[in-house]
Structure formats: C-alpha cells, structure tokens
XYZ file of N, CA, C and O in Angstrom:
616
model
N 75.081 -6.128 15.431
C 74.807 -4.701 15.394
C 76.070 -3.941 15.790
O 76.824 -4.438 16.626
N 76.328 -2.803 15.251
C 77.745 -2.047 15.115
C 77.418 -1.208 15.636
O 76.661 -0.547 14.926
N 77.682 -0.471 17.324
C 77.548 0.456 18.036
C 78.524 1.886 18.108
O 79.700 1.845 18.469
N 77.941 2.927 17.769
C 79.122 3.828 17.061
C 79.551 3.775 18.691
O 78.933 3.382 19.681
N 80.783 4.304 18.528
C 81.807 5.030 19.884
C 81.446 6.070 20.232
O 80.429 6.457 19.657
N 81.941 6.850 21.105
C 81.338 7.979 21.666
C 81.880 8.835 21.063
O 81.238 9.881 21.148
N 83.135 8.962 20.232
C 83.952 9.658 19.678
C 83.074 10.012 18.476
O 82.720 11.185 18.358
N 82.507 8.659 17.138
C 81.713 8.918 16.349
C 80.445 9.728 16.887
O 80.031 10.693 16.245
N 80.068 9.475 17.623
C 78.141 10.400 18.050
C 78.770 11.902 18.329
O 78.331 12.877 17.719
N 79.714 11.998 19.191
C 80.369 13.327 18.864
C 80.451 14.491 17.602
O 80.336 15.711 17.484
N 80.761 13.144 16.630
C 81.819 14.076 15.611
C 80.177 14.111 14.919
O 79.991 15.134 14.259
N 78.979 13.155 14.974
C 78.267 13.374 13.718
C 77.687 14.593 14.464
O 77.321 15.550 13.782
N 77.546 14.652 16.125
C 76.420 16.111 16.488
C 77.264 17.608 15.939
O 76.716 18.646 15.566
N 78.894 17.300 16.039
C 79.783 18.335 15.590
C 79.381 18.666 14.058
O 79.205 19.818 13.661
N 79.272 17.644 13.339
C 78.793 17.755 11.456
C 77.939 18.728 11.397
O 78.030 19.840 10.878
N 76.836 18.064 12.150
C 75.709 18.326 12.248
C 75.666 20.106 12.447
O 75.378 21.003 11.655
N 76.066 20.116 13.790
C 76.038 21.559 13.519
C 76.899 22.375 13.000
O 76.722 23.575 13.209
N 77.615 22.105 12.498
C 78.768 22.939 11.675
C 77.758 23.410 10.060
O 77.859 24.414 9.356
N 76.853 22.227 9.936
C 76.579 22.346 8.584
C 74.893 23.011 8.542
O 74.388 23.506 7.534
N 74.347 22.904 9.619
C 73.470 23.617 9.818
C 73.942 25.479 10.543
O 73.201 26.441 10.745
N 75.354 25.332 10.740
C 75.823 26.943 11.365
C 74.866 28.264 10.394
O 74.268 28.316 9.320
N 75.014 28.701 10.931
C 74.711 30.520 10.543
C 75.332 31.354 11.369
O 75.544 30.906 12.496
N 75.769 32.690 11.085
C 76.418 33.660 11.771
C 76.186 33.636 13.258
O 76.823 34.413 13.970
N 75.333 32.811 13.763
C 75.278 32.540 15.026
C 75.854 31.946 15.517
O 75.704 30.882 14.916
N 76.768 31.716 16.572
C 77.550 30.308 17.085
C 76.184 28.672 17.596
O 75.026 28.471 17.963
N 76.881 28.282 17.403
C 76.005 27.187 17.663
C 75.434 26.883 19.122
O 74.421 26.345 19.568
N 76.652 27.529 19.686
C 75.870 27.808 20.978
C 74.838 28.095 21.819
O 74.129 27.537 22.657
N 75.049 29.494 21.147
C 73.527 30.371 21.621
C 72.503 29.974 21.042
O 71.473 29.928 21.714
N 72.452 29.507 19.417
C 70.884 28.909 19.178
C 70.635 27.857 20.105
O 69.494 27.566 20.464
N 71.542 27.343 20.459
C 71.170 25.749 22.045
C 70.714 26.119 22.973
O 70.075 25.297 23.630
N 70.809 27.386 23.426
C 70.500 28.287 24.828
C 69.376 28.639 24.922
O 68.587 28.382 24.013
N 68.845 29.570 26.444
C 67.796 29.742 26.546
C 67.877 31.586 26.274
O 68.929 32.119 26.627
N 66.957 32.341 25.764
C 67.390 33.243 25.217
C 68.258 34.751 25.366
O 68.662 35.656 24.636
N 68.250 34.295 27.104
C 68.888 35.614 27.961
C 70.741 34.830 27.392
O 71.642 35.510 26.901
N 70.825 33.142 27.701
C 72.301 32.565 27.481
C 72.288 33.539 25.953
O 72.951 34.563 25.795
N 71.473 32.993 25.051
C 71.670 33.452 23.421
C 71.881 34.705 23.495
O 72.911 35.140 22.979
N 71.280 35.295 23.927
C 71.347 36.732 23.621
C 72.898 36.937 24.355
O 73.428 37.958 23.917
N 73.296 36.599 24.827
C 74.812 37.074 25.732
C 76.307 36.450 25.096
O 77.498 36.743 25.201
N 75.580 35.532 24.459
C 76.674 35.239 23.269
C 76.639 35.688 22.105
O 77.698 35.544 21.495
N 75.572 36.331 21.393
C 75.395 36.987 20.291
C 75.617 38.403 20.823
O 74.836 39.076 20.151
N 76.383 39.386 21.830
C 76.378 40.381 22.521
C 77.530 40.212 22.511
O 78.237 41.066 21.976
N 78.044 39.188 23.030
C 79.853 38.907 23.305
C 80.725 38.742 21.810
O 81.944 38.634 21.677
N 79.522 38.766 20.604
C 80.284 38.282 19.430
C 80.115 40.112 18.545
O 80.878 40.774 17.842
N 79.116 40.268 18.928
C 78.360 41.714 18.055
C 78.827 42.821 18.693
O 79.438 43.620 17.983
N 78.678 43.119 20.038
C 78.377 44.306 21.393
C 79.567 44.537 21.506
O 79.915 45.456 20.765
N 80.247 44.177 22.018
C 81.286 43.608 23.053
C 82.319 44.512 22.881
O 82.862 45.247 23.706
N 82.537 44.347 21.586
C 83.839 45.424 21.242
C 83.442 46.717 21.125
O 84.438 47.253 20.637
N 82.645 47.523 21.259
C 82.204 48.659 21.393
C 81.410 49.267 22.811
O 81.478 50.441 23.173
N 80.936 48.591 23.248
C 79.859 48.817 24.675
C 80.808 48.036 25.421
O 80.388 47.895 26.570
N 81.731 47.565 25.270
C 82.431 46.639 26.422
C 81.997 44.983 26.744
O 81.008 44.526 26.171
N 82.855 44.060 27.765
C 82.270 43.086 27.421
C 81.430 42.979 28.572
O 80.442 42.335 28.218
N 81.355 43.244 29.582
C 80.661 43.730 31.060
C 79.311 44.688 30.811
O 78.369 44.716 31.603
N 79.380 45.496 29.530
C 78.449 46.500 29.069
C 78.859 47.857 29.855
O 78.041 48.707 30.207
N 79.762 47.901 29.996
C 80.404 49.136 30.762
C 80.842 50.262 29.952
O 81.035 51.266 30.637
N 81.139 50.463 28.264
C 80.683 51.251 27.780
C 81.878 51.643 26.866
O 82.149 50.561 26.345
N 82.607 52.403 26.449
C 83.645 53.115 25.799
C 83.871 53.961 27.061
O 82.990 54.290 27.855
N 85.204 54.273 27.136
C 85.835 55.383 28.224
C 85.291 56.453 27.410
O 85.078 56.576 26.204
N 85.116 57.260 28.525
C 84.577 58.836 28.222
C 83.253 58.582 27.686
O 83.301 59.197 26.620
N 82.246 58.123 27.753
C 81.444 57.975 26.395
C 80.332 59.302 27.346
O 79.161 59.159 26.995
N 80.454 60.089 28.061
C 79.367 60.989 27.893
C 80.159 62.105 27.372
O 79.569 63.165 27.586
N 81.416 62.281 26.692
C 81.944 63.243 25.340
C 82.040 63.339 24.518
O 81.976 62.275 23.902
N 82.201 64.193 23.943
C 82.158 63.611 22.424
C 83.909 63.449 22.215
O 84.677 64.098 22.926
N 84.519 62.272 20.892
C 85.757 62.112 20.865
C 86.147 62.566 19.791
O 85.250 63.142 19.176
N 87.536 62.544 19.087
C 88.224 63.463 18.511
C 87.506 63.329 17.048
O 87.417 64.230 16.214
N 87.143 62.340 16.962
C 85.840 62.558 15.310
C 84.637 63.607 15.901
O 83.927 63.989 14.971
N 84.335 64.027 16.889
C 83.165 64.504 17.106
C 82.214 63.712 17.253
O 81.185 64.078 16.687
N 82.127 62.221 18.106
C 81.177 61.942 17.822
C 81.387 60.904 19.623
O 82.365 60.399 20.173
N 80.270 60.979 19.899
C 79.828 60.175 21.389
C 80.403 58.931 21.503
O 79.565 58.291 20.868
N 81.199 58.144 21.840
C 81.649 56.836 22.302
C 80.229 56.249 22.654
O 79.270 56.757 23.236
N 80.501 54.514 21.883
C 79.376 53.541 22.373
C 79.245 53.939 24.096
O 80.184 54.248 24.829
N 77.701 53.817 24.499
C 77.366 54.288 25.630
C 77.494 52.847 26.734
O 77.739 51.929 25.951
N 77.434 52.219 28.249
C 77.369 51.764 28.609
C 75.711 51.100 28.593
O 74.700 51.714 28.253
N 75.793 49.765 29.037
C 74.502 48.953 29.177
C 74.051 48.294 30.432
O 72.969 47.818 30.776
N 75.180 48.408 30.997
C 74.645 48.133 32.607
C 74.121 49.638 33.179
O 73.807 50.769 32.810
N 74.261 48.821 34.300
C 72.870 49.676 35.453
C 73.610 51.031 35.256
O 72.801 51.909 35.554
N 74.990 51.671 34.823
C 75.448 53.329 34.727
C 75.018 53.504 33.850
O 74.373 54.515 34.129
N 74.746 53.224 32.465
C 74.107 53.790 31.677
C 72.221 54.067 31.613
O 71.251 53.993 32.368
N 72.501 54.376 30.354
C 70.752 54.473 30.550
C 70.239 54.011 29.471
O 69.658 54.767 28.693
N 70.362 52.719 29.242
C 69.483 51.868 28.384
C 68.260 51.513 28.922
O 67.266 51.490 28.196
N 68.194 51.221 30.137
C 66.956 50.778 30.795
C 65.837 51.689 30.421
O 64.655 51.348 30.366
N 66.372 53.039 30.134
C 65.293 54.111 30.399
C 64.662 54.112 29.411
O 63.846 55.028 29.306
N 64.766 53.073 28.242
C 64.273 52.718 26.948
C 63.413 51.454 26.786
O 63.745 50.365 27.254
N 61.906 51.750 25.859
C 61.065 50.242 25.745
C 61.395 49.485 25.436
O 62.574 49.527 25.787
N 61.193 48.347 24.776
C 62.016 47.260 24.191
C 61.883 47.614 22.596
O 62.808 47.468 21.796
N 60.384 48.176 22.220
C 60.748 48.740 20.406
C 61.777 49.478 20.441
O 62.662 49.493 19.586
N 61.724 50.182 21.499
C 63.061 51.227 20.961
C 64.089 51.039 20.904
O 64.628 51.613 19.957
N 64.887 50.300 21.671
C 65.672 48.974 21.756
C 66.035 48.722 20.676
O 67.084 49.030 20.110
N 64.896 47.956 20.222
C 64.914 46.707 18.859
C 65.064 47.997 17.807
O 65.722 47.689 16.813
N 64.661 49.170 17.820
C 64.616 49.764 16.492
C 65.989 50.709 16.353
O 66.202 51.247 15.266
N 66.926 50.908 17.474
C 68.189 51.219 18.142
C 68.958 50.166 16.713
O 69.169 50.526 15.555
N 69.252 48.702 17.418
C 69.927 47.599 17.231
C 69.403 47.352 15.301
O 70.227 47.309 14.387
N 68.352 47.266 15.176
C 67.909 47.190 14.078
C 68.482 47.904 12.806
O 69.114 47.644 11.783
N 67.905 48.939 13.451
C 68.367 50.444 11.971
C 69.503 51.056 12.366
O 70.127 51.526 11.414
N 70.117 51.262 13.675
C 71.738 51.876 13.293
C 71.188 52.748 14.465
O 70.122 52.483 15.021
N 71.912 53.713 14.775
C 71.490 54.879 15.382
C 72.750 56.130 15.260
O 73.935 55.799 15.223
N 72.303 57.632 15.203
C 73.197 58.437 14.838
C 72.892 59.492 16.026
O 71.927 60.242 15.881
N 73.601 59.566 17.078
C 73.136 60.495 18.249
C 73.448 61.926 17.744
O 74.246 62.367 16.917
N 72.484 62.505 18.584
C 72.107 64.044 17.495
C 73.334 64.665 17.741
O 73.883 65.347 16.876
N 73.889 64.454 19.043
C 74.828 65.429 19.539
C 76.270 65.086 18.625
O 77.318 65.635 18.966
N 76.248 64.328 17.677
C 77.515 64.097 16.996
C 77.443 65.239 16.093
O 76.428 65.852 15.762
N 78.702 65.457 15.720
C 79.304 66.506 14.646
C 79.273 65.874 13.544
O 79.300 66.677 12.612
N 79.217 64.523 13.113
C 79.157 63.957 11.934
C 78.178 63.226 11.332
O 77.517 62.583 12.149
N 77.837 63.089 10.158
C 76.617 62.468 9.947
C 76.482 60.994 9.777
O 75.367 60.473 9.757
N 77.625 60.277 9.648
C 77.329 58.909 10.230
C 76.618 58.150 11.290
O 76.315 58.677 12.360
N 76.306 56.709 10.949
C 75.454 56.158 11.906
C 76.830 55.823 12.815
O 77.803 55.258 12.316
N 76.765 56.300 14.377
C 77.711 55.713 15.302
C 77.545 53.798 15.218
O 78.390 52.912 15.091
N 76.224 53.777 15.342
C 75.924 52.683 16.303
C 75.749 51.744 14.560
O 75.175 52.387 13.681
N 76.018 50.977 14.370
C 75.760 49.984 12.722
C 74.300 49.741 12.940
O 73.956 49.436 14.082
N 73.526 49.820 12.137
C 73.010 48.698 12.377
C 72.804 47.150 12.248
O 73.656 46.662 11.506
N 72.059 46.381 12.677
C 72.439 44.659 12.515
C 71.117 44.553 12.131
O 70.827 43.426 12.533
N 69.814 45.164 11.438
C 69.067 43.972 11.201
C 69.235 42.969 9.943
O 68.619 41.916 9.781
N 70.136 43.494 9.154
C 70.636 42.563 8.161
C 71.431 41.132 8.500
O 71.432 40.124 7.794
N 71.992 41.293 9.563
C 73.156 40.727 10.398
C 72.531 39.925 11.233
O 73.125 38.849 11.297
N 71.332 39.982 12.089
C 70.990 39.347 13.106
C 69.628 39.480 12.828
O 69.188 40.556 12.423
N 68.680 38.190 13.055
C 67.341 37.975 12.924
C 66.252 38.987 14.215
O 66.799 39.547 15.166
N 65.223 39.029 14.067
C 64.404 39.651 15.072
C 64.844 39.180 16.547
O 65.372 39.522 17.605
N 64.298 38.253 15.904
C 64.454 37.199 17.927
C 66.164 37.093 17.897
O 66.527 37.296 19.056
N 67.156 36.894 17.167
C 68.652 37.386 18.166
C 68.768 38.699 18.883
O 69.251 38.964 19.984
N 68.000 39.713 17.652
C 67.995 41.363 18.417
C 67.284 41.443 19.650
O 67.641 42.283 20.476
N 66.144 40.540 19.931
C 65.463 40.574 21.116
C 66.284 39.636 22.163
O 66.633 39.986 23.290
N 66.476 38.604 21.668
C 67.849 37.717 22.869
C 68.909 39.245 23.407
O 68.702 39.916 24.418
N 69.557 39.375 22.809
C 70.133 40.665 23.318
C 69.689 41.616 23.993
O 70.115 41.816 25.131
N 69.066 42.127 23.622
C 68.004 43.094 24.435
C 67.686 42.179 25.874
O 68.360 42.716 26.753
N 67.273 41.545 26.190
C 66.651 40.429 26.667
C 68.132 40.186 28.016
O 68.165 40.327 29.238
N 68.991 39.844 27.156
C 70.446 40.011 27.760
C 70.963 41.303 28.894
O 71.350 41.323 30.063
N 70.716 42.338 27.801
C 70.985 43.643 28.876
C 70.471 44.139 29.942
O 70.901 45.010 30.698
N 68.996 43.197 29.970
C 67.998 43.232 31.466
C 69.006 43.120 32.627
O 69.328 43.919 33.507
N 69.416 41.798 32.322
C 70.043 41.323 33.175
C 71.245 41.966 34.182
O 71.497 41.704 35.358
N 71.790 42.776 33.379
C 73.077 43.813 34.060
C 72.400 45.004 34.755
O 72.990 45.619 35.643
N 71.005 45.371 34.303
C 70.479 46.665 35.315
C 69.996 45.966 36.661
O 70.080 44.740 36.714
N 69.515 46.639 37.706
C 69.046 46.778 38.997
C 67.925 46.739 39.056
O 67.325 47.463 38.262
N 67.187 45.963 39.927
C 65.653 45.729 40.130
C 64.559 46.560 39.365
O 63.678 46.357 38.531
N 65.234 47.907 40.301
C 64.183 48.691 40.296
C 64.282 49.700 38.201
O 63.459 50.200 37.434
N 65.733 49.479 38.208
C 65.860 49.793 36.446
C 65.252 48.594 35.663
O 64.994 48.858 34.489
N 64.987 47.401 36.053
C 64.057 46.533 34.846
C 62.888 46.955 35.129
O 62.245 47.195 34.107
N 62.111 47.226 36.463
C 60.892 47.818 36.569
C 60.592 49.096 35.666
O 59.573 48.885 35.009
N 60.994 50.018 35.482
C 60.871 51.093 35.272
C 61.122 50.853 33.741
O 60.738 51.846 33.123
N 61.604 49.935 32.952
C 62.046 49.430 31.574
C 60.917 48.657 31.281
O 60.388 48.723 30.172
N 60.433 47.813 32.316
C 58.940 46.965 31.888
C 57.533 48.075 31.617
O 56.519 47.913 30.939
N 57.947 49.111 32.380
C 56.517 50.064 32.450
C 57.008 50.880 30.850
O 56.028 50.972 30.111
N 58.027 51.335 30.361
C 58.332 52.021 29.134
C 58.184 50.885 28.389
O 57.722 51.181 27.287
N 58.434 49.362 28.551
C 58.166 48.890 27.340
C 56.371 48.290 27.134
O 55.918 47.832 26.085
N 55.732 48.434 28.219
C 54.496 48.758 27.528
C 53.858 49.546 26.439
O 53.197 49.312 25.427
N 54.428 50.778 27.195
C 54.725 51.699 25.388
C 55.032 51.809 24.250
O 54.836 52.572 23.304
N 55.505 51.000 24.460
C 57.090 51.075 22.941
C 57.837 49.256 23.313
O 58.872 48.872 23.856
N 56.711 48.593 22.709
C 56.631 46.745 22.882
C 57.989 46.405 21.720
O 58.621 47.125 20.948
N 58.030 45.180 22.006
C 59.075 45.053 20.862
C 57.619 44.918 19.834
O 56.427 44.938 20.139
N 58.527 44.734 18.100
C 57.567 44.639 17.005
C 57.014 43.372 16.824
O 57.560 42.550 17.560
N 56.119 42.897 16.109
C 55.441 41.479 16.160
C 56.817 40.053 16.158
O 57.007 39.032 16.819
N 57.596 40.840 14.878
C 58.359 39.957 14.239
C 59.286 39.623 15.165
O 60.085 38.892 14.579
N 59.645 39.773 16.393
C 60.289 39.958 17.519
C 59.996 38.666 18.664
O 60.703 38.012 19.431
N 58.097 38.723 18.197
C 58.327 38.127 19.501
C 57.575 36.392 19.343
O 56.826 35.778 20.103
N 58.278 35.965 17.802
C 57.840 34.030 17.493
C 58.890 33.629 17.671
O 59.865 34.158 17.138
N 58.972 32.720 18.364
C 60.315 31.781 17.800
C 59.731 30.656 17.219
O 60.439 29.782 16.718
C-alpha cells in the first residue's frame, strides 16, 4: 500500500479548494460565520468603511463630489441603530444617502456579488465592533426589521 506524504494530502486539499473557489476566499466559507463574515468585510468593506470599521475621514460631510464619505461601523457610528433587514437591504441594493448632491448610489450594492448568508456573515461581523449595550438596542430594532427568509439557511 502507497501512503501519500503529507506534502501530497496538502496539495490535493489545496486542488480541492482552488477548484471548488468562488469569489469567496476559501477561508471564510471554512469559518464560523462572525470569522466569514470578517473576511468577506476585509475583502468587500474595508476599503471604504475602513479596516477597523472606523469609517472614511470626515464622513459626517459631505466631500468635494457632494456626497457623504462611507460612514463608520464600529461603536462611533451608527449602524447599530439599524435592524438586521435594513442592514441586509443597505448591503444588498446599494444605498444613496439623501443628503448627497448627486444621484448616484454612494454605497454599491453587492447582492449580485455576495450570496444572502455572506451579506448576513457581515452584518453578523459588525456586531462585534459595537458595545454591549449598542448590540442590545440593535437586537430590539432587529425584531422589527428581521433579516429576509433567504438570509437566514445555510
């Protein structure tokens, strides 16, 4: 009997997932979904909201397009103060804050880009950077405003 090396079991789990990849790193589909969601955040988010979630400088002005800088996602901003549909429907469809001078979507949207449950890993992710009492107050709004069905199978 011919026992592969450790080098071969390596390279076939490396095949393996290289050839099963999708725009996801292979990573985060391995993870548990707060890890996933923080690597699909660090690949998507990151360059706009920061990689900490700390936000665009200046972002409560508007900048020389007229239009609001990505907002922060930790505990200074105010994402928390949002359900999780709203969230998901934020990340989903794009978003165009009223107070811009232009009619573009600031924010892209990704539901073309990223499946339900990555948009909810993320979401899921940004818990994590608010303060006790801001996930409390985010659990009672997202009773209201739940994520959507498609959101919540894996």
């Amino acid at each position: 009997m011919i026992k592969p090396s450790h080098a071969t079991v390596i390279g076939l789990f490396s095949l393996a997932s290289w050839a099963h990849a999708s725009t996801t790193p292979v990573l985060a589909r391995s993870l548990d979904p707060t890890m996933a969601g923080r690597a699909i955040y660090q690949q998507n988010c990151a360059s706009c909201h920061g990689v900490r979630g700390e936000g665009a400088p200046n972002w409560q002005r508007l900048d020389a397009l007229g239009e609001m800088p990505a907002p922060p996602h930790n505990a200074n901003g105010h994402t928390w103060k949002h359900g999780d549909g709203m969230l998901y429907r934020l990340v989903h469809d794009g978003w165009r804050d009223p107070f811009d001078k232009t009619s573009r979507l600031t924010m892209p949207p990704f539901g073309s880009k990223l499946t339900p449950l990555q948009i909810r890993d993320v979401i899921e992710y940004l818990k994590t950077m608010w303060t006790p009492e801001q996930r409390a107050f985010q659990r009672v709004e997202s009773r209201r405003k739940p994520f959507p069905p498609e959101a919540l199978t894996r």
